[in-house]
Amino acid sequence: MTKYAIKYALAFILLIPAQAIVFDHAILFNVAVPLVFLYLIISLPVTVGTNLSTLLGFLAGFFLDVFCDTPGVNALCCTILAFARKPLFHLYVSLDDDLASRSPSSVTMGHAAYMKYMITMVLAYTAMLFTVEAFQFFSFKLLILRIAASSAYTFVVLYALDCLTMRRRDT
Amino acid sequence: MNELFSFIVKNSKWFVFTFFVVISCMLLFRDDPYRQHVYITSAGKLASTAYKSANNVTSYFNLHEINEDLNRNNAELQARIAALEENLDALREAAFTDTLVPDSGVPPFSFIVAHVINNSIARPYNYLTVNKGSADGVRPELGVIDRNGVVGIVSNVGTHSARVISLLNPHFRLSCKIKRSDYFGSLVWDGKNPTEAVLEELPRHTVFKVGDTIVTSGYSAVFPPGLPVGVVLDDDTDKNQNFFTLRVRLLADFTTLSNVQVVVNNHADEIRALSAGEENDSKKNPFGN
């Protein structure tokens, strides 16, 4: 568990600046942004309590806000996502399943369930994020486009990231 | 008491959740960009250090375009020098008959060269971060320009970094005029496209053509008058309105910003003192008795 905590802290310290410096600038067609830092919330083990995961979600969002000058936007969305993580997870994995303290992945959950879980989390987050941002310029078409494009883009990047880390764990 | 305690423990996740949501909303809805503490902006130590180290690598990427722009700029300046020298000669001749009264000894504007270390263009409110701060003489509410045109206005200042409200941010309205006809309006970003903005509140009798240059009006103490801002693209006016609204293509390329200049108005304090005096006067009896 301590080993996992250290690894998670390291991922936290790396992913937030990486999101701000690299991924936030990898925008496609002016609409799609890859929100790779969501991996921090998606990969949290289900055994982590809701209180702790909400705190971690808030911190991740808050630090990203500091980097991106979007006070409160990511903090609010991350807090809600981290809080809703457990119910969303149990949409696809029933409560009775034997869950090790490992983080959600295609190995622990099964490929199909993990994909669905990841898509739900990403879609929920982009929907919240762009709706909060749309308070300023509301255009329904643009909002839907941004949600769909960013979700797809984020999912592809996260899937690629997952495949890479998975292979390394296997060997 | 025991029951209350167990109630709190049992529902602790809701309390924690509400607590963080309230904090987030407080951050979210306090949206005056000047009132934020510098530590929770990108000009804070944490973010600016990270951006500076990343910028050491990425700043080389756009050098080709920057060089081309500088060459063009240089050519334009040389042409202006030639024209001004001609003017000067003419004035020297005139000085034999007339005596020019010199203006105040301090040059009105000076410039601090800075480097953009972070920039966003895809958000509804965009900001950029530069690598000069209070130690270099940067203060809030100074203008920022690059070689092509107006970029933004400084909002928060750290010791060695500052956060700038980009022109691509609806918090920032810039007083501009059409160079050819001197009619003025206010330029604001409409959130649609990072290369375009709209010039609003132009009087209905304004004369303009597509392709006219938009320059700063110089009515605020922030930017010197006549700085290029954009070029008129087309007319975006509703027929029933009393004001013209023009689409403007911005001259500064926000996708490749790198070197910028912070404009320091050396007479700003004087101007501010004067206008503060005006406000005080208007509060008093205008006839002074």
Coordinates of C-alpha atoms in Angstrom, one line a residue:
Chain A
M1 CA 0.0 0.0 0.0
T2 CA 2.8 2.4 0.9
K3 CA 4.5 1.5 -2.4
Y4 CA 1.2 2.4 -4.2
A5 CA 0.9 5.7 -2.3
I6 CA 4.4 6.7 -3.4
K7 CA 3.7 5.7 -7.0
Y8 CA 0.4 7.6 -6.9
A9 CA 2.1 10.8 -5.4
L10 CA 4.7 10.6 -8.2
A11 CA 2.0 10.3 -10.9
F12 CA 0.2 13.3 -9.3
I13 CA 3.3 15.4 -9.4
L14 CA 4.1 14.5 -13.0
L15 CA 0.6 14.4 -14.5
I16 CA -0.7 17.8 -13.4
P17 CA 2.2 19.9 -14.9
A18 CA 2.2 17.6 -17.9
Q19 CA -1.4 18.3 -18.4
A20 CA -0.8 22.1 -18.2
I21 CA 2.4 22.2 -20.2
V22 CA 1.9 19.5 -22.8
F23 CA -1.6 18.2 -23.2
D24 CA -3.5 21.5 -22.8
H25 CA -1.6 22.7 -25.9
A26 CA -2.2 19.5 -27.9
I27 CA -5.6 20.9 -29.1
L28 CA -7.1 19.4 -32.2
F29 CA -9.3 21.5 -34.5
N30 CA -9.7 24.2 -31.8
V31 CA -12.2 22.0 -29.9
A32 CA -10.7 18.7 -28.7
V33 CA -8.5 18.8 -25.6
P34 CA -7.0 15.6 -24.1
L35 CA -7.6 15.6 -20.4
V36 CA -5.0 13.0 -19.5
F37 CA -4.8 14.0 -15.8
L38 CA -8.2 12.3 -15.3
Y39 CA -6.1 9.1 -15.1
L40 CA -5.4 10.2 -11.5
I41 CA -9.1 9.9 -10.6
I42 CA -9.9 6.9 -12.9
S43 CA -7.1 4.8 -11.6
L44 CA -7.8 5.3 -7.9
P45 CA -8.5 1.9 -6.3
V46 CA -12.1 1.4 -5.2
T47 CA -11.0 0.6 -1.7
V48 CA -9.9 4.2 -1.3
G49 CA -12.6 5.8 0.8
T50 CA -14.9 8.5 -0.7
N51 CA -13.5 11.1 1.7
L52 CA -9.9 10.6 0.6
S53 CA -10.8 10.3 -3.1
T54 CA -12.9 13.6 -2.9
L55 CA -9.9 15.3 -1.3
L56 CA -7.5 13.9 -4.0
G57 CA -9.9 15.0 -6.7
F58 CA -10.2 18.5 -5.3
L59 CA -6.4 18.8 -5.0
A60 CA -5.8 17.6 -8.6
G61 CA -8.4 20.1 -9.9
F62 CA -7.1 22.9 -7.7
F63 CA -3.5 22.5 -8.8
L64 CA -4.5 22.3 -12.4
D65 CA -6.5 25.5 -12.0
V66 CA -3.4 27.2 -10.5
F67 CA -1.5 26.2 -13.6
C68 CA -4.2 27.1 -16.1
D69 CA -5.7 30.3 -14.5
T70 CA -9.2 28.8 -14.4
P71 CA -9.9 29.3 -10.7
G72 CA -12.4 26.8 -9.4
V73 CA -13.4 25.2 -12.8
N74 CA -11.4 22.1 -12.7
A75 CA -11.5 21.9 -8.8
L76 CA -15.3 21.8 -8.9
C77 CA -15.5 19.2 -11.7
C78 CA -12.8 17.0 -10.2
T79 CA -14.5 17.1 -6.8
I80 CA -17.8 15.9 -8.2
L81 CA -16.1 13.3 -10.4
A82 CA -14.1 11.9 -7.6
F83 CA -17.2 11.8 -5.4
A84 CA -19.2 10.0 -8.0
R85 CA -16.4 7.6 -8.9
K86 CA -17.6 4.7 -6.8
P87 CA -21.3 4.7 -7.9
L88 CA -20.1 5.0 -11.5
F89 CA -17.7 2.1 -11.0
H90 CA -20.4 -0.1 -9.6
L91 CA -22.5 0.5 -12.7
Y92 CA -20.3 -2.0 -14.4
V93 CA -18.9 -4.1 -11.6
S94 CA -21.3 -5.6 -9.1
L95 CA -20.7 -5.1 -5.5
D96 CA -20.2 -8.8 -4.8
D97 CA -17.2 -9.1 -7.1
D98 CA -14.0 -9.8 -5.2
L99 CA -12.0 -6.6 -5.6
A100 CA -8.4 -6.6 -4.7
S101 CA -7.0 -3.2 -3.6
R102 CA -5.6 -2.8 -7.0
S103 CA -6.6 0.1 -9.2
P104 CA -9.3 -0.3 -11.9
S105 CA -7.8 -1.7 -15.1
S106 CA -8.7 -4.1 -17.9
V107 CA -7.0 -6.9 -15.8
T108 CA -8.9 -6.4 -12.6
M109 CA -12.3 -5.4 -14.1
G110 CA -12.3 -7.2 -17.4
H111 CA -11.7 -5.4 -20.7
A112 CA -15.2 -4.4 -21.6
A113 CA -16.2 -3.2 -18.1
Y114 CA -13.0 -1.1 -17.8
M115 CA -13.6 0.5 -21.2
K116 CA -17.2 1.4 -20.3
Y117 CA -16.0 2.7 -16.9
M118 CA -13.4 4.8 -18.5
I119 CA -15.7 6.2 -21.2
T120 CA -18.3 7.1 -18.5
M121 CA -15.8 8.9 -16.4
V122 CA -14.3 10.9 -19.3
L123 CA -17.7 11.8 -20.7
A124 CA -19.0 12.9 -17.3
Y125 CA -16.0 15.0 -16.7
T126 CA -15.9 16.7 -20.2
A127 CA -19.7 17.3 -19.9
M128 CA -19.2 19.1 -16.5
L129 CA -16.1 21.0 -17.5
F130 CA -17.5 22.5 -20.8
T131 CA -20.9 23.2 -19.3
V132 CA -19.2 25.2 -16.5
E133 CA -17.0 27.0 -19.0
A134 CA -20.0 27.6 -21.3
F135 CA -21.5 30.1 -18.7
Q136 CA -19.7 32.8 -20.7
F137 CA -20.4 32.1 -24.3
F138 CA -23.3 29.8 -24.7
S139 CA -23.5 28.0 -28.0
F140 CA -25.2 24.6 -27.8
K141 CA -23.7 23.2 -31.0
L142 CA -20.2 24.2 -29.9
L143 CA -20.8 22.8 -26.4
I144 CA -21.8 19.3 -27.8
L145 CA -19.0 19.4 -30.2
R146 CA -16.4 20.2 -27.5
I147 CA -17.8 17.5 -25.2
A148 CA -17.9 14.8 -27.9
A149 CA -14.5 15.7 -29.5
S150 CA -12.6 16.1 -26.2
S151 CA -14.1 12.9 -24.7
A152 CA -13.1 10.8 -27.8
Y153 CA -9.6 12.4 -27.8
T154 CA -9.1 11.9 -24.1
F155 CA -10.3 8.3 -24.3
V156 CA -7.9 7.5 -27.1
V157 CA -4.9 9.0 -25.3
L158 CA -5.8 7.4 -22.0
Y159 CA -6.3 4.0 -23.7
A160 CA -2.9 4.3 -25.4
L161 CA -1.3 5.3 -22.0
D162 CA -3.0 2.3 -20.4
C163 CA -1.8 -0.1 -23.1
L164 CA 1.8 1.2 -22.6
T165 CA 1.8 0.8 -18.8
M166 CA 0.0 -2.5 -19.0
R167 CA 2.6 -4.0 -21.3
R168 CA 5.3 -2.9 -19.0
R169 CA 3.6 -4.6 -16.1
D170 CA 3.2 -7.9 -18.0
T171 CA 6.8 -8.2 -18.9
Chain B
M1 CA -24.2 14.3 21.6
N2 CA -23.1 10.8 20.8
E3 CA -25.8 10.5 18.2
L4 CA -24.8 13.7 16.5
F5 CA -21.2 12.5 16.4
S6 CA -22.1 9.2 14.8
F7 CA -24.4 11.1 12.4
I8 CA -21.5 13.2 11.3
V9 CA -19.2 10.2 11.0
K10 CA -21.8 8.3 9.1
N11 CA -22.4 11.1 6.6
S12 CA -18.9 12.4 6.6
K13 CA -18.5 11.9 2.8
W14 CA -21.4 14.3 2.2
F15 CA -19.8 16.9 4.5
V16 CA -16.4 16.6 2.8
F17 CA -18.0 16.7 -0.6
T18 CA -20.0 19.9 0.2
F19 CA -17.0 21.5 1.8
F20 CA -14.9 21.1 -1.4
V21 CA -17.7 22.1 -3.7
V22 CA -18.2 25.3 -1.7
I23 CA -14.5 26.1 -1.9
S24 CA -14.5 25.4 -5.6
C25 CA -17.6 27.6 -6.2
M26 CA -16.0 30.4 -4.1
L27 CA -13.0 30.3 -6.4
L28 CA -15.2 30.0 -9.5
F29 CA -17.5 32.9 -8.9
R30 CA -14.9 35.4 -7.6
D31 CA -14.0 36.3 -11.2
D32 CA -12.3 39.7 -10.9
P33 CA -8.9 38.9 -12.4
Y34 CA -7.1 41.7 -10.5
R35 CA -8.3 40.6 -7.0
Q36 CA -6.8 37.1 -7.1
H37 CA -3.9 36.2 -4.9
V38 CA -0.8 35.7 -6.9
Y39 CA -0.2 32.2 -5.5
I40 CA -3.3 30.7 -7.0
T41 CA -2.5 32.1 -10.5
S42 CA 0.1 30.9 -13.0
A43 CA 2.3 33.8 -11.9
G44 CA 2.8 32.0 -8.6
K45 CA 6.1 30.4 -7.8
L46 CA 4.9 26.8 -8.3
A47 CA 3.4 27.2 -11.8
S48 CA 5.9 29.8 -13.1
T49 CA 8.9 27.6 -12.2
A50 CA 7.4 24.7 -14.1
Y51 CA 6.5 26.8 -17.1
K52 CA 9.9 28.5 -17.2
S53 CA 11.7 25.1 -17.4
A54 CA 9.3 23.8 -20.1
N55 CA 9.8 27.1 -22.0
N56 CA 13.5 26.6 -22.1
V57 CA 12.8 23.8 -24.5
T58 CA 9.8 25.0 -26.5
S59 CA 10.9 28.6 -27.0
Y60 CA 13.1 27.5 -30.0
F61 CA 10.2 26.1 -32.0
N62 CA 8.9 29.4 -33.5
L63 CA 12.2 31.2 -34.2
H64 CA 11.8 31.0 -37.9
E65 CA 8.5 32.9 -38.0
I66 CA 9.7 35.4 -35.3
N67 CA 12.8 36.1 -37.4
E68 CA 10.7 36.8 -40.5
D69 CA 8.4 39.1 -38.6
L70 CA 11.4 41.0 -37.1
N71 CA 12.9 41.4 -40.5
R72 CA 9.7 42.8 -41.9
N73 CA 9.4 45.0 -38.8
N74 CA 12.9 46.2 -39.3
A75 CA 12.3 47.2 -42.9
E76 CA 9.2 49.1 -41.9
L77 CA 11.1 50.9 -39.1
Q78 CA 13.9 51.8 -41.5
A79 CA 11.4 53.3 -43.9
R80 CA 10.0 55.3 -41.0
I81 CA 13.4 56.5 -40.0
A82 CA 14.0 57.7 -43.5
A83 CA 10.6 59.5 -43.5
L84 CA 11.2 61.0 -40.1
E85 CA 14.7 62.2 -41.0
E86 CA 13.2 64.1 -43.9
N87 CA 10.7 65.6 -41.5
L88 CA 13.4 66.5 -39.2
D89 CA 15.3 68.3 -41.9
A90 CA 12.2 70.3 -42.7
L91 CA 11.7 71.1 -39.1
R92 CA 15.3 72.2 -38.7
E93 CA 14.8 74.6 -41.5
A94 CA 11.7 75.9 -39.8
A95 CA 13.5 76.2 -36.5
F96 CA 15.5 79.1 -37.9
T97 CA 12.3 81.1 -37.9
D98 CA 10.5 79.4 -35.0
T99 CA 11.5 78.0 -31.7
L100 CA 10.2 74.6 -30.7
V101 CA 9.2 74.2 -27.1
P102 CA 10.7 71.0 -25.8
D103 CA 8.3 68.6 -24.0
S104 CA 9.0 67.1 -20.6
G105 CA 12.4 65.5 -20.4
V106 CA 11.2 62.0 -19.5
P107 CA 10.2 59.9 -22.6
P108 CA 6.5 59.0 -22.2
F109 CA 6.8 55.3 -22.7
S110 CA 9.5 52.7 -21.9
F111 CA 9.5 49.0 -22.6
I112 CA 10.5 45.9 -20.7
V113 CA 11.3 42.9 -22.9
A114 CA 9.7 39.7 -21.6
H115 CA 9.3 36.1 -22.7
V116 CA 5.9 34.3 -22.7
I117 CA 6.2 31.1 -20.7
N118 CA 2.6 30.0 -20.8
N119 CA -0.3 30.9 -23.1
S120 CA -3.8 29.6 -23.7
I121 CA -6.1 30.3 -26.6
A122 CA -8.9 27.7 -26.4
R123 CA -10.6 28.7 -23.1
P124 CA -13.3 31.2 -22.6
Y125 CA -11.0 33.4 -20.4
N126 CA -7.4 33.2 -21.7
Y127 CA -4.3 34.3 -19.8
L128 CA -0.6 34.2 -20.5
T129 CA 2.3 34.2 -18.1
V130 CA 5.5 36.1 -18.8
N131 CA 8.9 35.6 -17.1
K132 CA 9.3 39.2 -15.8
G133 CA 7.9 40.3 -12.5
S134 CA 8.0 43.0 -9.9
A135 CA 11.8 42.7 -9.6
D136 CA 12.0 43.8 -13.2
G137 CA 9.6 46.7 -12.9
V138 CA 6.4 45.0 -14.0
R139 CA 3.3 46.3 -12.2
P140 CA -0.4 45.3 -12.6
E141 CA -2.3 47.2 -15.3
L142 CA 0.6 47.7 -17.6
G143 CA 0.1 47.0 -21.3
V144 CA 1.7 44.1 -23.1
I145 CA 2.5 44.2 -26.8
D146 CA 4.4 42.0 -29.2
R147 CA 6.1 42.8 -32.5
N148 CA 2.8 42.7 -34.4
G149 CA 0.3 44.3 -32.1
V150 CA -1.4 44.5 -28.7
V151 CA -1.4 41.3 -26.6
G152 CA -2.9 42.1 -23.2
I153 CA -2.7 43.8 -19.9
V154 CA -0.8 42.6 -16.7
S155 CA -3.1 41.5 -13.9
N156 CA -1.1 39.7 -11.2
V157 CA 2.6 40.1 -10.5
G158 CA 5.0 37.7 -8.8
T159 CA 8.7 38.5 -8.1
H160 CA 9.9 37.0 -11.4
S161 CA 6.8 36.3 -13.3
A162 CA 3.5 38.0 -14.1
R163 CA 0.1 36.9 -15.4
V164 CA -1.3 38.8 -18.3
I165 CA -5.0 39.0 -19.3
S166 CA -4.9 38.1 -22.9
L167 CA -6.8 40.1 -25.6
L168 CA -8.6 36.8 -26.0
N169 CA -10.4 37.3 -22.7
P170 CA -13.7 39.1 -22.3
H171 CA -12.5 40.7 -19.1
F172 CA -10.3 43.0 -21.3
R173 CA -11.8 45.8 -23.4
L174 CA -9.4 47.8 -25.4
S175 CA -10.2 51.3 -26.6
C176 CA -9.4 51.4 -30.4
K177 CA -9.9 53.7 -33.3
I178 CA -9.9 53.2 -37.1
K179 CA -6.5 54.6 -38.2
R180 CA -7.9 56.3 -41.4
S181 CA -10.9 58.0 -39.9
D182 CA -10.1 58.4 -36.1
Y183 CA -13.5 57.1 -35.1
F184 CA -13.1 55.1 -31.9
G185 CA -14.8 52.1 -30.4
S186 CA -14.1 49.3 -28.0
L187 CA -12.5 46.0 -29.0
V188 CA -13.5 42.8 -27.2
W189 CA -13.1 39.1 -27.9
D190 CA -16.3 37.2 -28.5
G191 CA -14.9 33.7 -27.7
K192 CA -15.3 32.2 -31.1
N193 CA -11.9 32.3 -32.9
P194 CA -8.5 33.1 -31.5
T195 CA -7.6 35.2 -34.6
E196 CA -10.6 37.4 -34.5
A197 CA -12.3 39.9 -32.2
V198 CA -15.1 42.5 -32.5
L199 CA -14.9 46.3 -32.4
E200 CA -18.1 47.5 -30.8
E201 CA -19.7 50.9 -30.1
L202 CA -18.6 52.6 -33.2
P203 CA -20.9 55.5 -34.1
R204 CA -23.3 54.8 -36.9
H205 CA -21.8 57.5 -39.2
T206 CA -18.4 55.9 -39.1
V207 CA -16.6 55.6 -42.4
F208 CA -14.6 52.5 -42.9
K209 CA -13.5 50.0 -45.6
V210 CA -12.7 46.3 -45.3
G211 CA -8.9 46.1 -44.7
D212 CA -8.7 49.3 -42.6
T213 CA -6.2 49.1 -39.8
I214 CA -7.4 49.3 -36.2
V215 CA -5.0 51.0 -33.8
T216 CA -5.0 51.8 -30.1
S217 CA -6.7 55.1 -29.3
G218 CA -4.4 56.2 -26.5
Y219 CA -7.3 57.4 -24.4
S220 CA -6.1 55.2 -21.5
A221 CA -2.7 55.5 -19.9
V222 CA -2.0 51.9 -20.7
F223 CA -1.1 51.8 -24.3
P224 CA 0.6 54.5 -26.4
P225 CA -1.7 55.8 -29.2
G226 CA -1.4 54.3 -32.7
L227 CA -0.2 50.8 -31.8
P228 CA -1.6 48.4 -34.5
V229 CA -4.2 45.9 -33.2
G230 CA -6.0 44.4 -36.2
V231 CA -7.5 44.8 -39.6
V232 CA -11.2 45.2 -40.4
L233 CA -12.6 41.9 -41.8
D234 CA -16.3 42.7 -42.3
D235 CA -19.3 44.5 -40.9
D236 CA -21.2 42.4 -38.3
T237 CA -23.9 45.0 -37.5
D238 CA -27.5 44.3 -36.8
K239 CA -29.5 46.7 -39.0
N240 CA -31.6 48.1 -36.1
Q241 CA -28.7 49.1 -33.9
N242 CA -27.3 52.5 -33.4
F243 CA -23.7 51.4 -33.3
F244 CA -21.5 49.6 -35.8
T245 CA -19.9 46.3 -34.8
L246 CA -17.0 45.2 -36.9
R247 CA -15.2 41.9 -37.1
V248 CA -11.4 42.5 -36.7
R249 CA -8.6 40.1 -37.6
L250 CA -6.0 40.5 -34.8
L251 CA -2.5 41.2 -35.9
A252 CA -0.8 39.6 -32.9
D253 CA -0.6 35.8 -33.6
F254 CA -1.6 34.3 -30.2
T255 CA -0.8 30.8 -31.3
T256 CA 2.9 31.5 -31.5
L257 CA 3.5 34.3 -29.0
S258 CA 7.0 34.3 -27.6
N259 CA 8.7 37.6 -27.1
V260 CA 6.6 40.5 -25.8
Q261 CA 7.2 43.9 -24.4
V262 CA 5.6 45.3 -21.3
V263 CA 4.7 49.0 -21.9
V264 CA 5.6 51.3 -19.0
N265 CA 3.9 54.6 -19.1
N266 CA 6.3 57.0 -17.3
H267 CA 3.5 59.6 -17.0
A268 CA 0.9 57.2 -15.7
D269 CA 1.1 58.4 -12.1
E270 CA 0.7 62.0 -13.3
I271 CA -2.3 61.1 -15.5
R272 CA -3.9 59.0 -12.7
A273 CA -3.4 61.8 -10.2
L274 CA -5.0 64.2 -12.5
S275 CA -8.1 62.0 -13.2
A276 CA -8.3 61.2 -9.5
G277 CA -8.4 65.0 -8.9
E278 CA -11.1 65.3 -11.4
E279 CA -13.2 62.7 -9.6
N280 CA -12.7 64.4 -6.3
D281 CA -13.7 67.7 -7.9
S282 CA -16.9 66.4 -9.3
K283 CA -17.9 65.1 -5.9
K284 CA -17.5 68.6 -4.5
N285 CA -19.5 71.6 -5.4
P286 CA -18.5 72.4 -9.0
F287 CA -18.6 76.1 -8.3
G288 CA -16.3 75.8 -5.2
N289 CA -18.5 77.6 -2.7

